[in-house]
Short mmCIF file of C-alpha atoms in Angstrom, two decimals:
data_model
loop_
_atom_site.label_atom_id
_atom_site.label_comp_id
_atom_site.label_asym_id
_atom_site.label_seq_id
_atom_site.Cartn_x
_atom_site.Cartn_y
_atom_site.Cartn_z
CA MET A 1 17.83 0.66 -6.96
CA GLY A 2 19.68 0.16 -10.24
CA THR A 3 18.98 -3.57 -10.34
CA GLU A 4 18.05 -4.89 -13.77
CA LEU A 5 14.94 -7.04 -14.00
CA GLU A 6 14.60 -9.13 -17.13
CA TYR A 7 11.48 -11.25 -16.82
CA THR A 8 8.44 -11.81 -18.98
CA LEU A 9 5.14 -12.56 -17.30
CA GLY A 10 3.86 -15.98 -18.35
CA GLN A 11 0.68 -17.76 -17.35
CA ARG A 12 -1.14 -16.63 -14.24
CA ARG A 13 -2.87 -18.92 -11.81
CA CYS A 14 -3.42 -19.32 -8.07
CA ALA A 15 -0.28 -18.43 -6.13
CA GLY A 16 -0.89 -21.29 -3.68
CA THR A 17 -0.08 -21.08 -0.01
CA PHE A 18 2.66 -21.68 2.56
CA ASP A 19 3.01 -24.54 4.98
CA GLY A 20 5.33 -22.90 7.48
CA SER A 21 8.17 -21.68 5.26
CA VAL A 22 7.47 -24.19 2.44
CA HIS A 23 5.52 -22.99 -0.59
CA VAL A 24 2.68 -25.26 -1.65
CA PRO A 25 1.80 -24.58 -5.32
CA CYS A 26 -1.73 -24.68 -6.67
CA THR A 27 -2.75 -25.44 -10.27
CA ARG A 28 -6.22 -23.90 -10.08
CA PRO A 29 -6.84 -21.03 -12.53
CA GLY A 30 -8.13 -18.46 -10.00
CA ALA A 31 -5.68 -15.56 -9.72
CA PRO A 32 -4.07 -14.32 -7.65
CA TYR A 33 -5.74 -16.90 -5.38
CA CYS A 34 -8.40 -19.51 -6.05
CA ASP A 35 -11.45 -19.92 -3.83
CA ALA A 36 -9.63 -22.53 -1.73
CA HIS A 37 -6.74 -20.16 -0.95
CA ALA A 38 -8.39 -16.75 -0.92
CA SER A 39 -8.70 -15.22 2.52
CA THR A 40 -10.09 -12.01 3.97
CA TRP A 41 -8.66 -10.36 7.04
CA ILE A 42 -11.82 -9.94 9.05
CA CYS A 43 -10.33 -7.15 11.20
CA ALA A 44 -10.10 -4.92 8.10
CA ARG A 45 -13.91 -4.64 8.15
CA CYS A 46 -14.13 -3.87 11.86
CA THR A 47 -15.60 -0.54 12.93
CA GLY A 48 -15.50 -1.22 16.67
CA THR A 49 -17.89 -4.15 16.93
CA CYS A 50 -15.77 -7.31 16.88
CA LEU A 51 -16.63 -9.67 14.01
CA LYS A 52 -14.77 -12.62 15.56
CA ASP A 53 -16.14 -15.19 18.00
CA GLU A 54 -13.77 -13.76 20.58
CA MET A 55 -11.96 -10.41 20.48
CA ASP A 56 -8.16 -10.87 20.49
CA CYS A 57 -6.74 -7.39 19.82
CA HIS A 58 -5.84 -6.69 23.45
CA GLU A 59 -2.72 -4.58 22.97
CA PRO A 60 -2.05 -0.87 22.43
CA HIS A 61 -3.17 0.39 19.01
CA ALA A 62 -2.21 3.61 17.23
CA VAL A 63 -4.66 5.76 15.31
CA TYR A 64 -2.90 7.70 12.53
CA LEU A 65 -3.51 10.09 9.67
CA ALA A 66 -1.38 9.47 6.56
CA ALA A 67 -0.80 11.91 3.73
CA PHE A 68 -0.39 11.00 0.07
CA ALA A 69 0.43 13.57 -2.59
CA LEU A 70 -1.16 15.84 -3.49
CA ALA A 71 -3.84 16.09 -0.83
CA THR A 72 -5.24 12.65 -0.03
CA PHE A 73 -5.40 12.03 3.71
CA LYS A 74 -6.18 8.60 5.13
CA VAL A 75 -7.10 7.61 8.66
CA GLY A 76 -6.02 4.19 9.85
CA VAL A 77 -5.14 2.01 12.81
CA THR A 78 -2.40 -0.47 13.55
CA ARG A 79 -0.76 -2.08 16.51
CA GLU A 80 1.36 0.63 18.10
CA TRP A 81 4.68 -1.16 17.68
CA ARG A 82 4.03 -1.52 13.92
CA LEU A 83 3.18 2.10 13.21
CA GLY A 84 6.30 3.11 11.27
CA THR A 85 6.31 -0.16 9.32
CA ARG A 86 2.61 0.12 8.48
CA LEU A 87 3.01 3.66 7.14
CA ARG A 88 5.89 2.58 4.89
CA GLU A 89 3.88 -0.44 3.70
CA GLN A 90 1.22 1.97 2.47
CA GLY A 91 3.72 4.30 0.83
CA ALA A 92 2.68 7.35 2.85
CA ASP A 93 4.57 10.57 2.17
CA ARG A 94 3.82 11.97 5.62
CA ALA A 95 1.84 10.93 8.66
CA VAL A 96 0.97 11.80 12.22
CA HIS A 97 0.30 9.56 15.20
CA LEU A 98 -3.00 10.86 16.56
CA ARG A 99 -3.82 8.65 19.54
CA THR A 100 -2.76 5.49 21.34
CA VAL A 101 -5.57 3.42 22.86
CA LYS A 102 -5.60 0.20 24.83
CA ASP A 103 -7.08 -2.16 22.22
CA GLY A 104 -8.20 -2.55 18.62
CA ARG A 105 -11.90 -2.13 19.37
CA ILE A 106 -11.49 1.41 20.68
CA ALA A 107 -9.08 2.22 17.85
CA ARG A 108 -11.60 1.11 15.21
CA GLN A 109 -14.32 3.20 16.85
CA LEU A 110 -12.09 6.28 16.67
CA GLU A 111 -11.14 5.46 13.10
CA ALA A 112 -14.82 5.27 12.10
CA GLU A 113 -15.45 8.68 13.64
CA ILE A 114 -12.50 10.31 11.88
CA ALA A 115 -13.43 8.57 8.60
CA GLU A 116 -16.49 10.83 8.44
CA ARG A 117 -14.02 13.55 7.41
CA PHE A 118 -11.11 11.64 5.86
CA THR A 119 -10.98 8.51 3.72
CA ASP A 120 -9.95 5.18 5.23
CA ARG A 121 -8.74 3.75 1.92
CA VAL A 122 -6.47 5.02 -0.86
CA ARG A 123 -6.39 3.05 -4.11
CA VAL A 124 -3.03 2.27 -5.70
CA PRO A 125 -3.84 4.05 -9.02
CA THR A 126 -4.37 7.25 -7.04
CA LYS A 127 -0.94 6.86 -5.46
CA ILE A 128 0.69 6.14 -8.84
CA ARG A 129 -0.81 9.23 -10.49
CA ASN A 130 0.92 11.44 -7.93
CA LEU A 131 4.26 9.71 -7.37
CA ASN A 132 6.06 12.67 -8.94
CA ARG A 133 4.36 15.18 -6.65
CA THR A 134 4.66 16.26 -3.03
CA VAL A 135 2.04 16.81 -0.35
CA ASP A 136 0.15 20.09 -0.47
CA GLU A 137 1.50 21.85 2.62
CA SER A 138 -1.51 24.10 3.16
CA ALA A 139 -4.04 21.26 2.82
CA TRP A 140 -2.04 19.07 5.22
CA ASN A 141 -1.84 21.81 7.83
CA ASP A 142 -5.59 22.37 7.52
CA ALA A 143 -6.19 18.63 8.00
CA LEU A 144 -4.13 18.64 11.19
CA SER A 145 -5.74 21.74 12.67
CA ALA A 146 -8.34 19.68 14.58
CA PHE A 147 -5.77 17.38 16.19
CA ASP A 148 -2.90 17.46 18.67
CA PRO A 149 -0.62 14.72 17.28
CA ILE A 150 1.69 12.63 19.45
CA ASP A 151 4.35 12.31 16.74
CA SER A 152 4.92 13.07 13.07
CA PHE A 153 6.67 11.23 10.23
CA THR A 154 8.17 12.21 6.88
CA PHE A 155 9.27 9.46 4.51
CA ASP A 156 11.95 9.46 1.80
CA TYR A 157 11.81 6.49 -0.56
CA GLY A 158 15.07 7.36 -2.28
CA PHE A 159 13.93 8.42 -5.73
CA GLU A 160 12.36 11.36 -7.55
CA LEU A 161 10.35 11.44 -10.78
CA ASP A 162 10.04 14.29 -13.26
CA SER A 163 6.60 13.16 -14.37
CA ALA A 164 3.94 10.66 -13.36
CA PRO A 165 4.95 7.08 -14.22
CA VAL A 166 2.94 4.96 -16.63
CA HIS A 167 0.83 2.35 -14.84
CA GLU A 168 1.81 -1.07 -16.23
CA THR A 169 2.15 -4.61 -14.90
CA LEU A 170 5.63 -5.79 -15.81
CA ALA A 171 8.90 -7.16 -14.42
CA SER A 172 11.33 -5.78 -16.98
CA GLY A 173 13.50 -2.70 -16.59
CA THR A 174 15.87 -0.90 -14.27
CA VAL A 175 14.61 -0.60 -10.70
CA VAL A 176 14.15 3.06 -9.78
CA GLY A 177 12.71 2.29 -6.35
CA THR A 178 9.66 1.22 -4.42
CA GLN A 179 7.07 3.19 -2.50
CA GLY A 180 4.75 0.98 -0.51
CA ARG A 181 3.72 -1.84 -2.81
CA VAL A 182 4.44 0.20 -5.95
CA LEU A 183 7.54 -0.82 -7.92
CA VAL A 184 8.96 1.84 -10.25
CA LEU A 185 10.96 0.65 -13.25
CA GLU A 186 12.70 2.60 -16.03
CA ARG A 187 12.59 1.17 -19.52
CA GLY A 188 13.37 2.93 -22.79
CA GLY A 189 13.37 6.35 -21.16
CA THR A 190 9.94 5.89 -19.54
CA ALA A 191 9.17 5.29 -15.88
CA TYR A 192 6.62 2.55 -15.23
CA ALA A 193 4.80 1.85 -11.98
CA THR A 194 3.67 -1.67 -11.10
CA ASP A 195 1.42 -2.64 -8.23
CA MET A 196 3.43 -5.59 -6.91
CA ARG A 197 0.25 -7.29 -5.76
CA ASP A 198 -0.69 -7.54 -9.46
CA LEU A 199 2.41 -9.70 -10.04
CA VAL A 200 1.25 -12.41 -7.63
CA GLY A 201 0.50 -15.71 -9.33
CA TYR A 202 2.43 -15.14 -12.56
CA GLU A 203 4.99 -17.60 -13.87
CA LEU A 204 8.22 -15.73 -14.66
CA GLU A 205 10.08 -16.47 -17.86
CA ALA A 206 13.71 -15.43 -18.25
CA GLY A 207 14.23 -12.53 -20.63
CA ALA A 208 12.81 -9.03 -20.83
CA THR A 209 9.30 -8.60 -22.17
CA ASN A 210 8.93 -7.72 -25.83
CA ARG A 211 5.31 -6.61 -25.67
CA SER A 212 4.44 -3.09 -26.75
CA LEU A 213 4.34 -0.67 -23.81
CA GLN A 214 2.85 2.79 -23.58
CA ALA A 215 5.57 5.44 -23.39
CA SER A 216 5.44 8.68 -21.46
CA LEU A 217 5.15 11.94 -23.41
CA GLY A 218 8.61 12.91 -22.16
CA THR A 219 10.26 10.26 -24.32
CA PHE A 220 9.18 11.92 -27.57
#
């Protein structure tokens, strides 16, 4: 926090790939990745019937329910040892560990069942709209009433906002903080929120952007 970023976004093209720890650039125009470098994590589409030639998720998996302000509750699964990291990656405000099961197949089956009541995906714009808010306590308690959680989590990302940030894609301003993959920057008295995935593939040019940006009402 407090770091100054002074970059202008230049041309955008395929971000390329990595060969071990070495970045291999790509000149194709597809962004953030061209057809040759785009990939889909097949396990993300799993609902308990393995889509691979051979199932390989033979380790304990955690089923969780994550809360995002105000009252968006998401069911998900992850390898048990990654639970805390996964919740922070998503920018959850709160969460509970519902169950631990022996493999990913069983976890995905449970997730599919719980997803009949709660969403299994929260879009970044929804998170950005509510970054200045907290979780509705009553709604969260109601959501948990059907479960007996193993553990609970509350996350503090180290910053507070007086109003919802303006959704922009930029790399100029004072870093307020990050929540999940959302980067919050302050510029000219306005807080801006950038989905860092939207920065992938851009060439960075030294110097703060001079393009016109929408300002929050609080700056007037």
